[in-house]
C-alpha cells in the first residue's frame, strides 16, 4: 500500500509547496476511521481511498482534492461526521467530502437509457464544485480496476452503471483517457467474448503487418526531421471498446488501421502544429473529409487539436492528431486542468477552461461544427435551474427549480396529479407547496374523488401541471355553464310556449353543427350562443325574419286557434313585459301585465287564466301606453316634448291636461310603442329634458274599456 510518505512524494512531484501536514493528517485520520474494515478482496479498506488519491495525483490536482479523496468514504462508512471533518480540515474540504457522499448515496437503480441521462444531469446538478465529480470518477475508476473481487452479479450492475453514467460523464468533463479506460473495464465485464475477439484480431494484424505502430512512428519522425521540426510522436492502439463501438456504428468489420491505431504529434508552439500538418500532407495523401482544425475553432470544453487522416503507399489509412503540449494537457485532463498544479503553483495553462465559465464561454465560441456539443452544454447550463427527485421506486423525475410535490405528481401522470391530496418527502409529510430539492425522494398520496383546486395554479411551476389543472377546472366550469344554459333555455322556450326537452336541444345542436344538446347548453351558459339563435334554428316560423315585423294580431303566443285578444286598458302591457290572459265569453282573451292589481278579482276563477307570452320577434309600434308628465309652464315646452317623442319614432295618439298651475302643469300623453325597450327609450329622453320635472307610467287599475 502507498504510505503517507509515498503519497506526499507523488504530490510534491508537481506541487513542491504542498501542505504536507494537512495531507499527513488526512491520511492518518482516514486510516484510523477505516480501521478494521475490509474490501471484498480482503485487503484493508483504507487501500481504496489511498488509491483514489493516487489516481488524482496523476492529474496533478490541488491539496483539497487529494485530501477529499482520502476522506471520501469516511462520512458514509465510518462514525466520522461532517462537523468533525469541518473542524479538522475546514469548510471547503467538508463540503467536498459531503458532495461525494451525496453522489454515493444516489440510488442508481434504473438502467434505462433515459434514466441514465437523467442521472448524469443529476450528478452535474448536485455538484456545485466539479472537483466532487473528479473524486467520484477516480473512486469509480479504482473500483472498476479492482472489480474482479466482487461477486459476478454485482460486477454486472457496477459495469452497466459505469458504461451508462460514469464513462459518458468523464467524456463530458473532457477526460478522454478516463472515459476510454472506464468503458473498457466495463466492456470486459459486460461482453468479454466481444472484447476477446477484438484483442485476438489485434494480435493477428500485428503478425501480418509487423509492428505497425513502430514503423509508422519512425516514418513520421523521419519526415519531421527532414523538415527540421521539433516534435514528439506517439502511436497507440485504440481501446478494444472504442474499436467495437466503431464497428457497431459503421456496421462493418475492422480492417482499416485508422480505426485501430491513432498517432499524436506534440509540438512546442502553435505555429509548429501547422508546419507539422504541412509536412504530413506533403508526404502522404490526405483523406478528404477527415481534416478538422480544433485549434482555430476549439471545442467548448477547451479541446484544441488538428485532426487529419492520411493514406500511405500501401493505401493504409492512419489518423493523426497534432497539438501543443499545453493543448495536450487540456485534452487529457479536461476540466481537471483548471485545478492542476506544477512546481507549487496553479498551472496557468491558457487553454484550461474555468469550470465556472465553461458554459458561458460556449455561447461565444458557438460554431456549427460543435452544434451537438453546444446543445449538450446549453442543457448542462440549464441544470442549474433543475432539481432531480426520486419516485419511491428510484426513478428520477426532473423538475424546474422551485418545483413542488404537485409538479412531481403531474410529472408522473396527470391522474396522479389530479387526485393528489398530500406528499411525503424523504418519508416526512409536507405541504403541497414545499419546494423540492435535489436528491429528495417523493411519495405522492392520492385519494379518490379529489379534484384539482384553482389555488393549485399558484403552487405549481411546470407547464404540464398548469395545463392539466386548467383543463380540469375548465371541465368543472363547463358543468356550471351547462346548468346555467339549461335555465336560460327553459325560460327562452317557455317564452314561445315550448319546452326545452332533450330531444329539442339535441335537434337544435345538430342544426347548429354542435356535437350534442349538452354542448349547446354549455355554450348558452357561457354566452357563446344566445337563446334567440337556438330558437331561430329550431322554430324558424316563430321568428320573423330580420326587418319584418310581427303582425299585431299575432303579437301574443299561447292563444287557442282563432282566439283573439285585447290589451287590458288598466295596465297596458307592452311586449317584453310578463303577461297573463283572462278569458271572456264572446270577447276572447284580455291580456294583463302579470303584476296588474286588477287580476285579484279573477283569483277564484283559475279556469279563466291563460298562460301567454309575447311573440319573440320585432313588434309594430302600436301598443298604447299612458304617461303622466309634470312640466314647467314655459313658452314652447309642449312643442319640445312632442319633438322629443317624435325623435324616438313614437306616435302621440292622445294628450290632455290634468291641471294647470302658474309654474307647472300636469299632462297625460298616450304614446304608441313597440315594446318595453321603446318605452324606456322614450321615458329616458323625456327625463333628460330640463323642462320635465317628473315622468311616470300611468296605470289605472279600475279602468275598463
Ligand atoms: Mn469509495
XYZ file of C-alpha atoms and ligand atoms in Angstrom:
706
model
C 0.000 0.000 0.000
C 1.111 3.528 -0.689
C 2.132 5.025 2.647
C 1.831 8.663 3.655
C 5.381 9.461 2.527
C 4.803 7.869 -0.896
C 1.630 9.873 -1.401
C 3.261 13.139 -0.330
C 6.113 12.402 -2.726
C 3.606 11.936 -5.563
C 2.059 15.305 -4.812
C 5.394 17.030 -4.254
C 6.428 15.932 -7.746
C 4.144 18.511 -9.261
C 3.453 20.719 -6.240
C 6.548 21.264 -4.049
C 4.650 23.718 -1.881
C 2.015 21.182 -0.910
C 0.614 21.376 2.608
C 2.362 18.259 3.888
C 0.904 18.459 7.400
C -2.641 18.575 6.021
C -2.076 15.548 3.777
C -0.456 13.653 6.655
C -3.330 14.408 8.997
C -5.943 13.371 6.421
C -4.035 10.161 5.740
C -3.799 9.298 9.455
C -7.404 10.280 10.188
C -8.881 8.254 7.312
C -6.754 5.218 8.181
C -7.910 5.398 11.796
C -11.551 5.777 10.757
C -11.454 2.803 8.372
C -9.507 0.701 10.883
C -10.693 -2.917 10.822
C -12.788 -2.507 7.627
C -12.013 -4.798 4.709
C -12.657 -4.668 0.974
C -14.214 -7.598 -0.894
C -10.708 -8.651 -1.881
C -9.805 -8.991 1.811
C -7.399 -6.051 1.710
C -7.712 -3.317 4.355
C -10.425 -0.877 3.236
C -8.081 2.086 3.564
C -6.097 0.913 0.492
C -9.060 2.174 -1.571
C -9.152 5.882 -0.592
C -5.367 5.998 -0.859
C -5.510 4.529 -4.372
C -8.188 7.099 -5.331
C -5.936 9.887 -4.040
C -3.039 8.472 -6.084
C -5.166 8.485 -9.271
C -5.893 12.160 -8.663
C -2.179 12.961 -8.200
C -1.723 11.758 -11.796
C -3.990 14.644 -12.764
C -1.873 16.910 -10.590
C -4.786 18.095 -8.559
C -4.725 20.540 -5.667
C -4.375 19.575 -1.988
C -8.104 19.946 -1.230
C -8.991 17.393 -3.889
C -6.324 14.918 -2.724
C -7.478 15.264 0.910
C -11.103 14.818 -0.201
C -10.102 11.602 -1.963
C -8.544 10.273 1.268
C -11.659 11.176 3.259
C -14.277 10.415 0.618
C -15.779 7.345 2.315
C -15.473 8.466 5.945
C -18.869 10.155 6.373
C -20.598 7.312 4.524
C -18.842 4.292 6.015
C -17.382 5.329 9.390
C -18.505 7.155 12.536
C -16.976 10.363 11.191
C -19.322 13.321 10.644
C -19.491 16.479 8.549
C -18.915 18.612 11.668
C -15.808 16.689 12.641
C -14.365 16.924 9.116
C -15.122 20.635 9.070
C -13.398 21.189 12.433
C -10.299 19.262 11.412
C -9.955 20.126 7.732
C -12.003 23.250 7.176
C -15.213 24.184 5.396
C -14.042 23.705 1.793
C -12.946 20.104 2.318
C -16.021 19.260 4.420
C -18.246 20.497 1.564
C -16.300 18.453 -0.981
C -16.483 15.253 1.106
C -20.174 15.890 1.729
C -20.744 16.297 -2.010
C -19.048 12.970 -2.778
C -21.110 11.298 -0.030
C -24.325 12.610 -1.571
C -23.403 11.291 -5.004
C -22.529 7.925 -3.428
C -25.926 7.799 -1.776
C -27.835 8.206 -5.019
C -29.667 5.032 -5.862
C -28.711 4.335 -9.429
C -31.247 1.583 -9.670
C -32.630 2.113 -13.136
C -30.692 1.096 -16.200
C -32.888 2.657 -18.857
C -31.027 4.989 -21.156
C -33.389 7.852 -20.472
C -32.810 7.410 -16.762
C -29.069 7.216 -17.297
C -29.182 10.619 -18.951
C -31.162 11.964 -16.009
C -28.597 10.569 -13.583
C -25.787 12.253 -15.451
C -27.693 15.522 -15.254
C -28.383 14.878 -11.587
C -24.679 14.396 -10.955
C -23.878 17.687 -12.620
C -26.643 19.497 -10.816
C -25.700 18.156 -7.410
C -22.073 19.078 -7.722
C -21.659 22.748 -7.060
C -17.937 22.074 -7.224
C -16.838 19.930 -10.167
C -13.960 18.556 -8.031
C -16.642 16.432 -6.353
C -17.185 14.696 -9.690
C -13.428 14.328 -10.256
C -13.138 12.471 -6.928
C -16.233 10.392 -7.651
C -14.862 9.429 -11.083
C -11.478 8.450 -9.602
C -13.372 6.446 -6.958
C -15.286 4.595 -9.673
C -12.126 4.075 -11.731
C -10.388 2.365 -8.811
C -13.475 0.270 -8.047
C -13.625 -0.798 -11.702
C -9.926 -1.637 -11.744
C -10.495 -3.925 -8.761
C -13.953 -5.185 -9.781
C -12.761 -8.800 -10.087
C -13.088 -9.329 -6.329
C -16.840 -8.601 -6.402
C -19.446 -11.367 -6.865
C -20.393 -11.669 -10.596
C -23.915 -10.206 -10.307
C -22.560 -7.115 -8.520
C -19.886 -6.804 -11.198
C -22.570 -6.630 -13.884
C -24.525 -3.905 -12.060
C -21.423 -1.780 -11.479
C -20.225 -2.282 -15.039
C -23.548 -1.197 -16.509
C -23.621 1.911 -14.322
C -20.099 2.685 -15.398
C -20.937 2.316 -19.080
C -24.129 4.360 -18.864
C -23.263 7.047 -16.354
C -19.616 7.371 -15.344
C -17.855 6.886 -18.693
C -20.045 9.444 -20.545
C -19.606 11.770 -17.579
C -15.804 11.509 -17.826
C -16.126 12.259 -21.539
C -18.219 15.290 -20.860
C -15.625 16.528 -18.398
C -13.098 16.371 -21.210
C -11.143 13.451 -19.676
C -10.815 11.193 -22.699
C -8.291 8.768 -21.185
C -10.587 8.143 -18.224
C -13.611 7.681 -20.430
C -11.787 5.101 -22.505
C -10.453 3.220 -19.512
C -13.829 3.143 -17.733
C -15.540 1.943 -20.901
C -13.008 -0.783 -21.452
C -13.139 -2.010 -17.836
C -16.928 -2.185 -18.080
C -16.739 -3.819 -21.516
C -14.556 -6.575 -20.048
C -17.354 -7.430 -17.592
C -20.349 -6.913 -19.883
C -19.158 -8.536 -23.091
C -15.910 -10.456 -22.571
C -16.389 -12.526 -25.762
C -16.579 -9.458 -27.999
C -13.583 -7.903 -26.285
C -11.511 -11.077 -26.622
C -12.312 -11.397 -30.306
C -11.096 -7.849 -30.905
C -7.887 -8.447 -28.978
C -7.292 -11.634 -30.997
C -7.762 -9.612 -34.189
C -5.175 -7.098 -32.954
C -2.690 -9.926 -32.469
C -3.392 -11.353 -35.920
C -2.956 -7.951 -37.566
C 0.302 -7.423 -35.757
C 1.553 -10.792 -37.005
C 0.588 -9.920 -40.576
C 1.988 -6.404 -40.829
C 4.599 -6.414 -38.118
C 4.925 -3.673 -35.526
C 2.784 -1.108 -37.341
C 2.951 1.491 -34.583
C 6.737 1.416 -34.528
C 7.018 1.581 -38.320
C 4.636 4.482 -38.782
C 6.084 6.415 -35.834
C 9.535 6.100 -37.392
C 8.181 7.233 -40.793
C 6.638 10.359 -39.290
C 9.764 11.170 -37.243
C 11.950 10.898 -40.330
C 9.630 13.229 -42.222
C 9.651 15.835 -39.406
C 13.468 15.634 -39.138
C 13.729 16.302 -42.839
C 11.623 19.452 -42.370
C 13.604 20.458 -39.282
C 10.608 20.476 -36.949
C 10.997 19.538 -33.273
C 8.118 17.389 -32.111
C 7.328 14.206 -30.243
C 5.472 11.373 -31.969
C 3.354 8.812 -30.149
C 1.389 5.922 -31.579
C -1.117 3.799 -29.759
C -3.688 1.119 -30.347
C -7.196 2.199 -29.553
C -9.019 0.507 -26.687
C -10.986 -2.608 -27.667
C -14.247 -0.938 -26.672
C -13.630 2.066 -28.973
C -12.923 -0.306 -31.849
C -16.004 -2.381 -31.060
C -18.255 0.666 -30.875
C -16.980 1.933 -34.207
C -17.683 -1.446 -35.734
C -21.193 -1.309 -34.337
C -21.768 2.221 -35.562
C -20.457 1.573 -39.061
C -21.773 -1.965 -39.113
C -18.549 -3.303 -40.559
C -15.605 -5.403 -39.601
C -12.386 -3.712 -38.702
C -9.732 -3.717 -41.324
C -8.748 -0.072 -41.501
C -5.771 0.857 -39.404
C -7.236 4.309 -38.874
C -9.936 2.648 -36.825
C -7.440 0.812 -34.663
C -4.354 2.948 -34.291
C -4.007 6.607 -33.504
C -0.929 8.834 -33.717
C -0.194 12.046 -31.870
C 2.377 14.687 -32.646
C 3.119 17.042 -29.773
C 4.822 20.319 -30.654
C 6.107 23.271 -28.674
C 4.269 26.069 -30.476
C 1.018 26.532 -32.329
C 2.912 27.579 -35.449
C 4.720 24.235 -35.334
C 1.363 22.441 -35.397
C 0.632 23.873 -38.826
C 4.205 23.219 -40.037
C 3.752 19.584 -38.978
C 0.434 19.423 -40.774
C 2.049 20.767 -43.949
C 4.844 18.215 -43.736
C 2.432 15.307 -43.191
C 0.189 16.347 -46.069
C 3.149 16.796 -48.406
C 4.434 13.347 -47.616
C 1.125 11.434 -47.539
C -2.176 11.899 -49.276
C -4.869 13.433 -47.086
C -8.159 11.557 -46.956
C -10.927 14.000 -47.948
C -13.444 14.962 -45.276
C -11.293 13.854 -42.357
C -9.476 17.125 -41.653
C -10.589 19.105 -38.604
C -8.936 22.183 -37.120
C -9.893 22.432 -33.447
C -7.053 24.911 -32.877
C -8.685 27.734 -34.770
C -12.094 26.531 -33.614
C -11.648 24.886 -30.201
C -14.337 22.685 -28.659
C -16.200 24.266 -25.806
C -14.566 22.032 -23.196
C -11.246 23.616 -24.179
C -10.133 20.837 -26.516
C -7.684 22.019 -29.165
C -6.012 19.853 -31.778
C -5.650 19.311 -35.503
C -7.066 16.015 -36.757
C -6.268 14.529 -40.118
C -6.262 11.119 -41.749
C -3.700 10.243 -44.425
C -3.137 7.174 -46.550
C 0.297 5.794 -47.211
C 1.820 3.993 -50.175
C 0.144 0.726 -49.312
C -3.218 2.518 -49.082
C -3.460 2.034 -45.333
C -5.096 4.913 -43.547
C -3.634 6.497 -40.455
C -5.267 9.010 -38.125
C -3.016 11.795 -36.813
C -3.659 14.383 -34.092
C -1.383 17.415 -33.874
C -1.299 19.734 -30.831
C 1.000 21.659 -28.493
C 1.958 20.347 -25.053
C -0.413 22.720 -23.295
C -3.232 21.733 -25.605
C -2.410 18.113 -24.924
C -2.674 18.605 -21.176
C -6.139 20.070 -21.539
C -7.138 17.287 -23.928
C -6.148 14.672 -21.362
C -7.238 16.322 -18.142
C -10.343 18.185 -19.329
C -11.778 20.474 -16.671
C -9.338 18.955 -14.165
C -6.644 21.057 -15.844
C -8.098 24.052 -14.058
C -7.029 22.770 -10.618
C -3.736 21.260 -11.722
C -0.508 22.377 -10.049
C 3.007 22.349 -11.314
C 6.097 23.373 -9.390
C 3.963 24.542 -6.497
C 1.740 26.926 -8.412
C -1.505 26.575 -10.220
C -0.561 25.794 -13.779
C -1.578 28.747 -15.862
C -2.494 26.751 -18.919
C -4.032 29.314 -21.250
C -6.252 26.638 -22.748
C -7.626 25.268 -19.483
C -11.286 26.029 -19.083
C -12.505 27.661 -15.900
C -15.334 25.306 -14.985
C -17.437 28.178 -13.724
C -17.129 29.906 -17.078
C -17.128 26.675 -19.029
C -20.717 27.094 -20.029
C -20.681 30.850 -20.514
C -17.750 30.718 -22.926
C -19.571 28.262 -25.082
C -22.100 30.619 -26.461
C -19.317 32.927 -27.625
C -17.479 30.160 -29.375
C -20.501 28.593 -30.921
C -19.968 27.243 -34.397
C -21.938 24.781 -36.444
C -19.378 22.022 -36.213
C -19.786 21.860 -32.468
C -23.529 22.153 -32.655
C -24.343 18.983 -30.739
C -21.805 19.724 -28.113
C -23.110 23.235 -27.834
C -26.584 21.915 -27.179
C -25.198 19.493 -24.643
C -23.669 22.315 -22.702
C -26.590 24.622 -23.001
C -28.593 21.791 -21.486
C -25.980 21.494 -18.811
C -26.308 25.157 -18.003
C -30.000 24.640 -17.606
C -29.409 22.017 -14.937
C -28.547 24.879 -12.636
C -32.262 25.592 -12.707
C -33.311 21.992 -12.333
C -33.966 19.704 -9.430
C -33.947 15.951 -9.669
C -36.082 13.886 -7.324
C -36.866 10.228 -6.966
C -40.029 8.176 -7.007
C -40.308 5.534 -4.261
C -39.203 3.046 -6.949
C -35.993 5.030 -7.515
C -36.838 6.607 -10.864
C -35.567 10.104 -11.462
C -38.042 12.914 -12.064
C -36.610 16.144 -13.447
C -38.305 19.393 -12.426
C -37.504 23.076 -12.752
C -36.127 24.771 -9.661
C -38.996 25.688 -7.337
C -40.906 22.567 -8.364
C -43.345 21.259 -5.760
C -44.760 17.817 -4.930
C -47.726 18.759 -7.142
C -45.412 19.296 -10.121
C -43.799 15.991 -9.258
C -47.210 14.269 -9.173
C -48.203 15.696 -12.559
C -44.796 14.775 -13.993
C -45.526 11.138 -13.183
C -49.082 11.086 -14.509
C -51.981 13.514 -14.869
C -54.164 11.080 -12.963
C -51.730 11.110 -10.031
C -51.652 14.921 -10.090
C -55.428 15.319 -10.294
C -56.036 13.046 -7.314
C -53.133 14.311 -5.182
C -54.060 15.092 -1.575
C -50.640 15.132 0.052
C -46.976 14.217 -0.224
C -44.159 12.692 1.762
C -40.648 13.938 1.133
C -37.935 11.614 2.432
C -40.666 9.900 4.418
C -41.997 13.062 6.096
C -45.426 14.562 5.363
C -45.021 18.053 3.814
C -47.407 20.728 2.475
C -48.022 20.619 -1.272
C -46.321 23.994 -1.787
C -42.981 22.703 -0.446
C -40.121 23.396 -2.825
C -38.313 20.187 -3.684
C -34.547 19.869 -3.510
C -32.085 17.746 -5.431
C -31.987 14.078 -4.495
C -35.136 14.029 -2.370
C -37.414 11.066 -2.626
C -41.069 11.988 -3.053
C -44.125 9.878 -2.383
C -47.474 11.219 -3.595
C -50.599 10.462 -1.580
C -53.752 10.272 -3.677
C -57.424 9.923 -2.871
C -60.407 9.025 -4.980
C -62.745 11.957 -5.578
C -60.026 14.581 -5.186
C -60.175 17.265 -7.880
C -57.663 19.993 -8.792
C -58.201 23.276 -6.949
C -57.881 26.729 -8.502
C -55.302 27.596 -5.801
C -53.043 24.856 -7.179
C -52.270 27.115 -10.132
C -50.245 29.320 -7.764
C -48.359 26.360 -6.331
C -47.152 24.592 -9.469
C -44.342 25.822 -11.723
C -44.387 23.325 -14.589
C -46.406 23.954 -17.728
C -47.541 20.363 -17.709
C -49.147 20.684 -14.277
C -50.647 24.091 -15.069
C -52.245 22.797 -18.265
C -53.678 19.740 -16.530
C -55.139 21.797 -13.675
C -56.659 24.328 -16.081
C -58.166 21.547 -18.148
C -59.783 20.061 -15.083
C -61.050 23.439 -13.844
C -62.479 24.140 -17.289
C -64.390 20.891 -17.116
C -65.831 21.960 -13.784
C -66.742 25.363 -15.277
C -68.413 23.520 -18.069
C -70.669 21.777 -15.618
C -71.673 25.155 -14.200
C -72.254 26.579 -17.686
C -74.430 23.643 -18.612
C -76.585 24.241 -15.539
C -76.924 27.941 -16.358
C -77.588 27.183 -20.030
C -80.339 24.755 -19.056
C -82.090 27.529 -17.106
C -81.715 30.035 -19.968
C -83.074 27.531 -22.451
C -86.036 26.734 -20.201
C -87.020 30.419 -19.987
C -86.491 31.045 -23.711
C -88.544 28.018 -24.747
C -91.320 28.890 -22.325
C -91.363 32.308 -23.890
C -92.543 30.799 -27.155
C -94.789 28.256 -25.459
C -92.497 25.265 -25.962
C -90.492 23.000 -23.697
C -86.704 22.622 -23.789
C -86.756 18.833 -23.987
C -83.568 16.805 -24.544
C -84.866 15.970 -27.994
C -85.471 19.635 -28.846
C -81.983 20.586 -27.595
C -80.243 17.765 -29.448
C -82.073 18.737 -32.625
C -81.093 22.380 -32.244
C -77.475 21.296 -31.572
C -77.427 19.262 -34.771
C -78.688 22.143 -36.888
C -76.050 24.391 -35.295
C -73.306 21.848 -36.036
C -72.637 21.061 -32.359
C -71.995 17.531 -31.059
C -74.971 17.362 -28.683
C -77.521 19.223 -26.607
C -75.128 19.376 -23.668
C -72.557 21.287 -25.702
C -75.363 23.632 -26.785
C -76.291 24.274 -23.151
C -72.629 24.870 -22.220
C -72.374 27.498 -24.957
C -75.648 29.084 -23.940
C -74.377 29.275 -20.350
C -71.057 30.798 -21.360
C -72.861 33.302 -23.653
C -71.118 31.947 -26.752
C -74.591 31.380 -28.112
C -77.879 33.256 -27.466
C -81.176 31.579 -26.800
C -82.607 33.537 -29.739
C -80.154 31.809 -32.093
C -81.267 28.443 -30.739
C -84.979 29.203 -31.091
C -84.451 30.586 -34.593
C -82.766 27.377 -35.695
C -85.442 25.214 -34.188
C -88.653 27.150 -34.963
C -87.929 29.443 -37.891
C -91.678 30.005 -38.452
C -91.994 31.508 -34.977
C -89.332 34.067 -35.571
C -89.920 36.773 -38.153
C -87.021 37.341 -40.432
C -84.992 40.442 -39.683
C -86.732 43.679 -40.745
C -90.149 42.092 -40.870
C -92.465 42.988 -38.011
C -94.860 40.889 -36.028
C -98.440 41.298 -37.149
C -100.335 42.930 -34.248
C -102.938 40.148 -34.431
C -100.188 37.557 -33.786
C -98.309 39.562 -31.176
C -99.283 37.170 -28.371
C -98.275 33.469 -28.250
C -100.287 30.843 -26.365
C -103.800 31.567 -27.625
C -106.160 28.868 -28.855
C -106.558 28.729 -32.668
C -108.842 31.507 -33.849
C -108.857 33.196 -30.417
C -108.483 36.996 -30.421
C -107.044 39.223 -27.712
C -107.134 42.768 -26.322
C -104.568 44.548 -24.179
C -106.069 45.372 -20.790
C -106.644 49.160 -20.547
C -105.855 49.148 -16.829
C -102.201 48.038 -17.079
C -101.458 48.398 -20.813
C -98.789 45.687 -21.051
C -96.201 46.048 -23.816
C -94.046 43.383 -25.496
C -91.155 42.421 -23.243
C -93.279 42.502 -20.121
C -94.526 39.326 -18.471
C -98.226 38.807 -19.224
C -101.153 36.580 -18.451
C -104.547 36.234 -20.175
C -108.088 36.225 -18.775
C -110.774 34.706 -20.986
C -114.084 36.490 -21.510
C -117.002 34.720 -23.060
C -117.526 36.095 -26.561
C -114.614 38.514 -26.294
C -111.575 36.283 -26.473
C -108.748 36.997 -24.112
C -107.775 40.170 -22.269
C -104.020 40.437 -21.758
C -102.805 41.835 -18.418
C -99.375 42.552 -17.025
C -98.523 39.794 -14.574
C -98.392 42.315 -11.698
C -101.652 44.098 -12.597
C -103.754 44.721 -9.443
C -106.957 44.023 -11.429
C -106.035 40.337 -11.553
C -107.092 39.994 -7.915
C -110.727 39.797 -8.913
C -110.082 36.677 -11.048
C -108.186 34.805 -8.337
C -111.105 32.455 -7.622
C -111.615 31.615 -11.311
C -108.427 29.728 -12.292
C -110.173 28.259 -15.342
C -110.162 31.746 -16.964
C -106.375 32.178 -16.694
C -104.291 31.540 -19.828
C -100.502 31.316 -19.945
C -99.350 33.788 -22.557
C -96.136 35.289 -23.869
C -95.296 37.987 -26.331
C -94.005 36.867 -29.704
C -90.198 36.877 -29.669
C -89.948 38.944 -32.870
C -89.922 42.678 -33.575
C -93.293 44.306 -32.861
C -95.031 47.197 -34.594
C -95.317 50.479 -32.665
C -98.988 50.010 -31.905
C -99.040 49.418 -28.147
C -100.510 52.456 -26.467
C -99.104 53.494 -23.107
C -100.232 56.392 -20.912
C -97.502 58.626 -19.484
C -98.049 61.281 -16.793
C -95.709 64.268 -17.136
C -95.178 67.208 -14.838
C -93.683 70.063 -16.880
C -92.651 73.631 -16.333
C -95.121 76.203 -17.589
C -92.954 77.871 -20.160
C -93.228 79.057 -23.701
C -92.597 76.363 -26.281
C -92.361 73.487 -23.782
C -95.145 71.448 -25.315
C -93.584 71.714 -28.742
C -90.227 70.454 -27.412
C -91.950 67.494 -25.669
C -93.702 66.484 -28.875
C -90.464 66.759 -30.855
C -88.596 64.583 -28.342
C -91.246 61.860 -28.587
C -91.226 62.079 -32.371
C -87.418 61.710 -32.416
C -87.866 58.414 -30.615
C -90.135 57.323 -33.517
C -93.201 57.073 -31.258
C -96.629 58.480 -32.111
C -98.681 60.591 -29.739
C -102.236 59.288 -30.037
C -103.849 61.455 -27.315
C -102.925 64.300 -24.970
C -104.818 66.136 -22.225
C -104.037 68.459 -19.421
C -104.892 67.260 -15.906
C -104.300 70.515 -14.026
C -102.523 73.797 -14.693
C -100.721 75.838 -12.071
C -98.902 79.129 -12.731
C -95.483 77.387 -12.738
C -96.227 73.727 -13.578
C -98.892 71.753 -15.239
C -99.626 68.039 -15.440
C -100.149 66.325 -18.715
C -101.379 62.834 -19.677
C -99.950 61.687 -23.010
C -100.806 58.453 -24.783
C -97.934 57.150 -26.901
C -97.892 54.167 -29.316
C -94.820 51.968 -28.724
C -93.194 48.774 -29.967
C -92.179 47.249 -26.673
C -90.782 47.826 -23.226
C -87.389 48.915 -24.610
C -89.062 51.511 -26.773
C -90.976 52.722 -23.709
C -87.757 53.088 -21.707
C -86.112 54.976 -24.546
C -88.977 57.489 -24.693
C -89.095 57.966 -20.913
C -85.322 58.429 -20.692
C -85.393 61.043 -23.453
C -88.149 62.984 -21.677
C -86.483 62.733 -18.286
C -83.329 64.202 -19.724
C -85.248 67.327 -20.813
C -84.747 70.132 -18.249
C -88.370 71.350 -18.540
C -89.682 67.949 -17.427
C -89.942 67.820 -13.619
C -91.382 64.306 -13.356
C -92.488 61.470 -15.578
C -94.189 58.189 -14.753
C -96.143 55.466 -16.422
C -99.808 55.949 -15.629
C -101.797 52.820 -14.769
C -105.436 52.854 -13.776
C -106.403 49.584 -12.059
C -110.126 50.285 -12.210
C -110.230 51.258 -15.842
C -112.290 49.059 -18.100
C -112.628 49.518 -21.783
Mn -15.018 4.899 -2.490
